[in-house]
Coordinates of C-alpha atoms in Angstrom, one line a residue:
M1 CA -29.3 -62.2 -48.5
L2 CA -25.7 -61.4 -49.3
D3 CA -24.5 -57.8 -48.5
A4 CA -22.9 -55.5 -51.1
T5 CA -19.4 -56.6 -50.3
T6 CA -20.1 -60.3 -50.8
R7 CA -21.9 -59.7 -54.1
S8 CA -18.9 -57.9 -55.5
G9 CA -16.6 -60.7 -54.7
G10 CA -14.9 -59.1 -51.7
T11 CA -14.1 -60.7 -48.5
A12 CA -14.7 -57.9 -46.0
T13 CA -18.1 -57.8 -44.3
A14 CA -19.7 -54.9 -42.7
T15 CA -19.5 -54.8 -38.9
P16 CA -22.8 -54.8 -37.3
P17 CA -23.5 -51.7 -35.1
A18 CA -24.0 -53.8 -32.0
I19 CA -20.5 -55.4 -32.3
A20 CA -18.9 -51.9 -32.8
T21 CA -20.6 -50.6 -29.8
E22 CA -19.5 -53.6 -27.7
F23 CA -15.8 -53.1 -28.5
A24 CA -15.8 -49.3 -28.0
L25 CA -13.8 -47.9 -25.1
P26 CA -15.9 -46.7 -22.1
V27 CA -16.1 -42.9 -21.8
P28 CA -15.7 -41.7 -18.1
A29 CA -18.6 -39.8 -16.7
P30 CA -18.1 -36.0 -16.9
V31 CA -16.8 -34.4 -13.7
G32 CA -17.1 -30.8 -14.9
A33 CA -19.4 -29.5 -12.2
P34 CA -16.9 -29.5 -9.3
V35 CA -14.0 -28.3 -11.5
G36 CA -16.2 -25.5 -12.8
L37 CA -17.2 -24.4 -9.3
T38 CA -13.5 -24.4 -8.2
A39 CA -12.5 -22.4 -11.2
R40 CA -15.3 -19.8 -10.5
C41 CA -14.3 -19.5 -6.9
T42 CA -10.7 -19.1 -7.8
R43 CA -11.6 -16.3 -10.3
V44 CA -13.7 -14.6 -7.7
L45 CA -10.9 -14.8 -5.1
L46 CA -8.3 -13.4 -7.6
S47 CA -10.6 -10.7 -9.0
P48 CA -9.4 -7.1 -8.6
W49 CA -12.5 -6.0 -6.7
F50 CA -12.4 -8.9 -4.2
R51 CA -8.7 -8.1 -3.5
L52 CA -9.7 -4.4 -3.0
S53 CA -12.4 -5.5 -0.6
L54 CA -9.9 -7.6 1.3
L55 CA -7.5 -4.6 1.5
L56 CA -10.3 -2.4 2.9
A57 CA -11.3 -5.0 5.4
L58 CA -7.6 -5.4 6.5
L59 CA -7.3 -1.6 6.9
A60 CA -10.5 -1.3 8.8
G61 CA -9.5 -4.1 11.1
A62 CA -6.1 -2.5 11.7
A63 CA -7.6 0.9 12.5
S64 CA -10.1 -0.7 14.9
T65 CA -7.4 -2.6 16.7
V66 CA -5.4 0.6 17.1
L67 CA -8.4 2.4 18.6
L68 CA -8.9 -0.4 21.1
F69 CA -5.1 -0.5 21.9
E70 CA -5.0 3.3 22.6
P71 CA -1.5 4.1 21.3
Q72 CA -1.4 7.3 23.4
R73 CA -0.5 5.1 26.3
L74 CA 3.0 5.0 24.9
L75 CA 3.7 8.4 26.3
S76 CA 2.5 7.5 29.8
D77 CA 3.5 3.9 30.3
G78 CA 6.5 3.5 27.9
W79 CA 6.9 0.9 25.3
P80 CA 7.3 -1.8 26.3
P81 CA 7.6 -1.4 30.1
Q82 CA 9.8 -4.5 30.6
L83 CA 12.4 -3.4 27.9
G84 CA 14.7 -0.5 27.7
G85 CA 17.4 1.0 25.5
V86 CA 18.0 -0.3 21.9
A87 CA 15.6 -3.3 22.4
A88 CA 12.7 -1.1 23.3
A89 CA 13.5 1.2 20.4
V90 CA 13.5 -1.7 17.9
V91 CA 10.1 -2.9 19.3
F92 CA 8.8 0.6 19.1
G93 CA 10.0 0.9 15.5
V94 CA 8.0 -2.2 14.5
A95 CA 4.9 -0.9 16.3
Y96 CA 5.4 2.5 14.7
G97 CA 5.4 0.9 11.2
L98 CA 2.2 -1.1 11.9
C99 CA 0.5 1.9 13.4
T100 CA 1.2 4.0 10.3
V101 CA -0.5 1.4 8.2
A102 CA -3.5 1.7 10.5
F103 CA -3.7 5.5 9.8
V104 CA -2.1 6.6 13.1
P105 CA -0.7 10.1 12.5
R106 CA 3.1 10.1 12.3
P107 CA 3.6 13.4 14.2
L108 CA 2.2 11.8 17.3
L109 CA 4.4 8.7 16.9
N110 CA 7.5 11.0 16.3
L111 CA 6.8 13.0 19.4
A112 CA 6.4 9.7 21.3
A113 CA 9.7 8.4 19.9
G114 CA 11.5 11.6 21.1
A115 CA 9.9 11.6 24.5
L116 CA 10.7 7.9 25.1
F117 CA 14.2 7.5 23.6
G118 CA 15.6 11.0 23.2
S119 CA 16.8 12.7 20.0
Q120 CA 19.2 10.2 18.5
L121 CA 17.8 6.8 19.3
G122 CA 14.2 8.2 18.9
L123 CA 15.1 9.4 15.4
A124 CA 16.6 6.1 14.3
S125 CA 13.5 4.2 15.6
A126 CA 11.1 6.6 14.0
L127 CA 12.8 6.5 10.6
A128 CA 13.0 2.7 10.7
G129 CA 9.3 2.6 11.5
T130 CA 8.5 5.1 8.7
V131 CA 10.2 3.0 6.1
L132 CA 8.7 -0.2 7.4
G133 CA 5.1 1.2 7.5
A134 CA 5.5 2.8 4.0
G135 CA 6.8 -0.5 2.6
I136 CA 3.9 -2.5 4.1
A137 CA 1.3 -0.1 2.8
F138 CA 2.9 0.1 -0.7
G139 CA 3.0 -3.7 -0.9
L140 CA -0.6 -4.1 0.2
G141 CA -1.8 -1.4 -2.2
R142 CA 0.1 -2.8 -5.1
M143 CA -1.0 -6.4 -4.6
L144 CA -4.6 -5.8 -3.5
G145 CA -5.7 -2.5 -4.9
Q146 CA -3.8 -1.5 -8.1
D147 CA -5.7 -3.6 -10.6
A148 CA -9.1 -2.4 -9.3
L149 CA -8.3 1.3 -8.9
R150 CA -6.2 2.0 -12.0
P151 CA -9.2 1.9 -14.4
L152 CA -10.8 4.6 -12.3
L153 CA -8.1 7.2 -12.9
R154 CA -10.1 9.2 -15.4
G155 CA -10.2 12.7 -14.1
R156 CA -7.6 15.3 -15.1
W157 CA -6.2 15.7 -11.6
L158 CA -6.0 11.9 -11.1
K159 CA -4.3 11.4 -14.5
A160 CA -1.9 14.2 -13.8
A161 CA -0.9 12.8 -10.4
D162 CA -0.6 9.3 -11.7
G163 CA 1.6 10.5 -14.6
Q164 CA 3.9 12.4 -12.2
L165 CA 4.2 9.4 -9.9
S166 CA 4.7 6.9 -12.7
R167 CA 7.3 8.9 -14.8
H168 CA 9.1 10.7 -12.0
G169 CA 8.6 8.4 -9.0
F170 CA 11.6 9.2 -6.9
R171 CA 11.4 13.0 -7.4
S172 CA 7.7 13.1 -6.8
M173 CA 7.8 11.0 -3.7
L174 CA 10.7 12.9 -2.3
I175 CA 8.8 16.2 -2.6
A176 CA 5.7 14.6 -1.1
R177 CA 7.8 13.4 1.9
L178 CA 9.7 16.7 2.3
F179 CA 6.5 18.8 2.5
P180 CA 4.1 17.6 5.1
G181 CA 1.0 18.7 3.3
V182 CA 0.4 15.3 1.8
P183 CA -0.8 12.7 4.4
F184 CA 1.6 9.8 4.8
W185 CA -1.0 7.1 4.1
A186 CA -2.4 8.9 1.1
A187 CA 1.1 9.1 -0.5
N188 CA 1.7 5.4 0.2
Y189 CA -1.5 4.2 -1.5
C190 CA -1.3 6.7 -4.4
A191 CA 2.2 5.5 -5.2
A192 CA 1.0 1.9 -5.0
V193 CA -1.7 2.5 -7.5
S194 CA 0.7 4.2 -9.9
R195 CA 3.5 2.4 -11.8
M196 CA 6.3 3.6 -9.4
G197 CA 8.9 1.1 -8.6
Y198 CA 9.4 -0.3 -5.1
V199 CA 13.1 0.8 -4.7
P200 CA 12.5 4.5 -5.7
F201 CA 9.5 4.6 -3.4
L202 CA 11.4 3.4 -0.3
A203 CA 14.6 5.4 -1.1
A204 CA 12.6 8.6 -1.5
T205 CA 10.6 7.9 1.7
A206 CA 13.8 7.3 3.7
L207 CA 15.5 10.5 2.5
G208 CA 12.5 12.7 2.4
S209 CA 11.2 11.8 5.8
I210 CA 14.4 12.7 7.7
P211 CA 13.9 16.5 8.2
N212 CA 10.3 16.4 9.3
T213 CA 10.8 13.3 11.4
A214 CA 13.8 14.8 13.1
A215 CA 12.0 18.0 13.9
Y216 CA 9.1 16.2 15.6
V217 CA 11.5 13.8 17.5
V218 CA 13.6 16.7 18.8
A219 CA 10.4 18.6 19.8
G220 CA 9.3 15.5 21.7
A221 CA 12.6 15.0 23.4
R222 CA 12.8 18.7 24.5
A223 CA 9.1 19.1 25.3
S224 CA 9.9 19.5 29.0
T225 CA 11.9 22.7 28.1
P226 CA 9.8 24.6 25.6
T227 CA 11.9 27.7 25.8
S228 CA 15.2 25.9 24.9
P229 CA 16.8 26.7 21.5
A230 CA 16.5 23.1 20.3
F231 CA 12.8 23.1 20.9
L232 CA 12.3 26.4 19.2
I233 CA 14.4 25.4 16.2
A234 CA 12.4 22.1 15.9
M235 CA 9.1 24.0 16.0
A236 CA 10.4 26.3 13.2
A237 CA 11.5 23.3 11.2
I238 CA 8.0 21.9 11.5
A239 CA 6.2 25.1 10.5
L240 CA 8.4 26.3 7.6
P241 CA 8.1 23.2 5.4
G242 CA 4.4 23.3 5.7
L243 CA 4.3 26.9 4.7
A244 CA 6.7 26.2 1.8
G245 CA 4.6 23.2 0.7
A246 CA 1.4 25.3 0.6
V247 CA 3.2 28.0 -1.5
V248 CA 4.5 25.4 -4.0
A249 CA 1.1 23.7 -4.3
W250 CA -0.5 27.0 -5.0
R251 CA 2.0 27.9 -7.7
K252 CA 1.8 24.4 -9.3
R253 CA -2.0 24.2 -9.4
H254 CA -2.1 25.1 -13.1
H255 CA 0.0 22.1 -14.0
L256 CA -2.4 19.7 -12.4
R257 CA -5.3 21.2 -14.2
R258 CA -3.9 20.4 -17.6
P259 CA -5.6 17.6 -19.4

């Protein structure tokens, strides 16, 4: 029997389905399963909460390492015993910065800098370590913690603090460094979660840390003569900013309570 095309006088004939299937290009087998697994793992590794967990794990490991190292031995053994002068101060500055990231109190490190290297070299080493530690903490907090923590800034106090740090970064951080009422590590990570820039943060840290750091370093350098004028002036310089910071915080408490 002729098909419809032949009956109408045409020359084209319908292609049987078997021939069409024979000449069709082969389709490769799907490989979506491994790619999908890789994509899911990548999304998990780059997710905000995984990065925050990594940050917490790093900080916990650093704090545990410091506890095992016992940094108080710096005052008795020196750091490091085989070095001296500027080289020892440089190594101490690097160790200072790493210790601040691991929540070692800066006053202890400043006293150690003064006791080990004297007022001038100790101050330079302590300030370098302060800026180094603040920069490391800010970078870690910005890369690993900001995306997860910013959506949690819902309370009035948190929003007010975030607004101050984001809009007036240099001024706010300078005040936080000048008055020792704010813990060093807390200021670092609060600034990292905010939208403060890196350069204003480091500049305010360097300038604002000079008075308090110098007071502790001088006190450490003159600790053997507690009745000397330099030691007494240093102790006064430590106490007065703390008192002034408490007064300012009390007077500014109403601004933080505003929605």
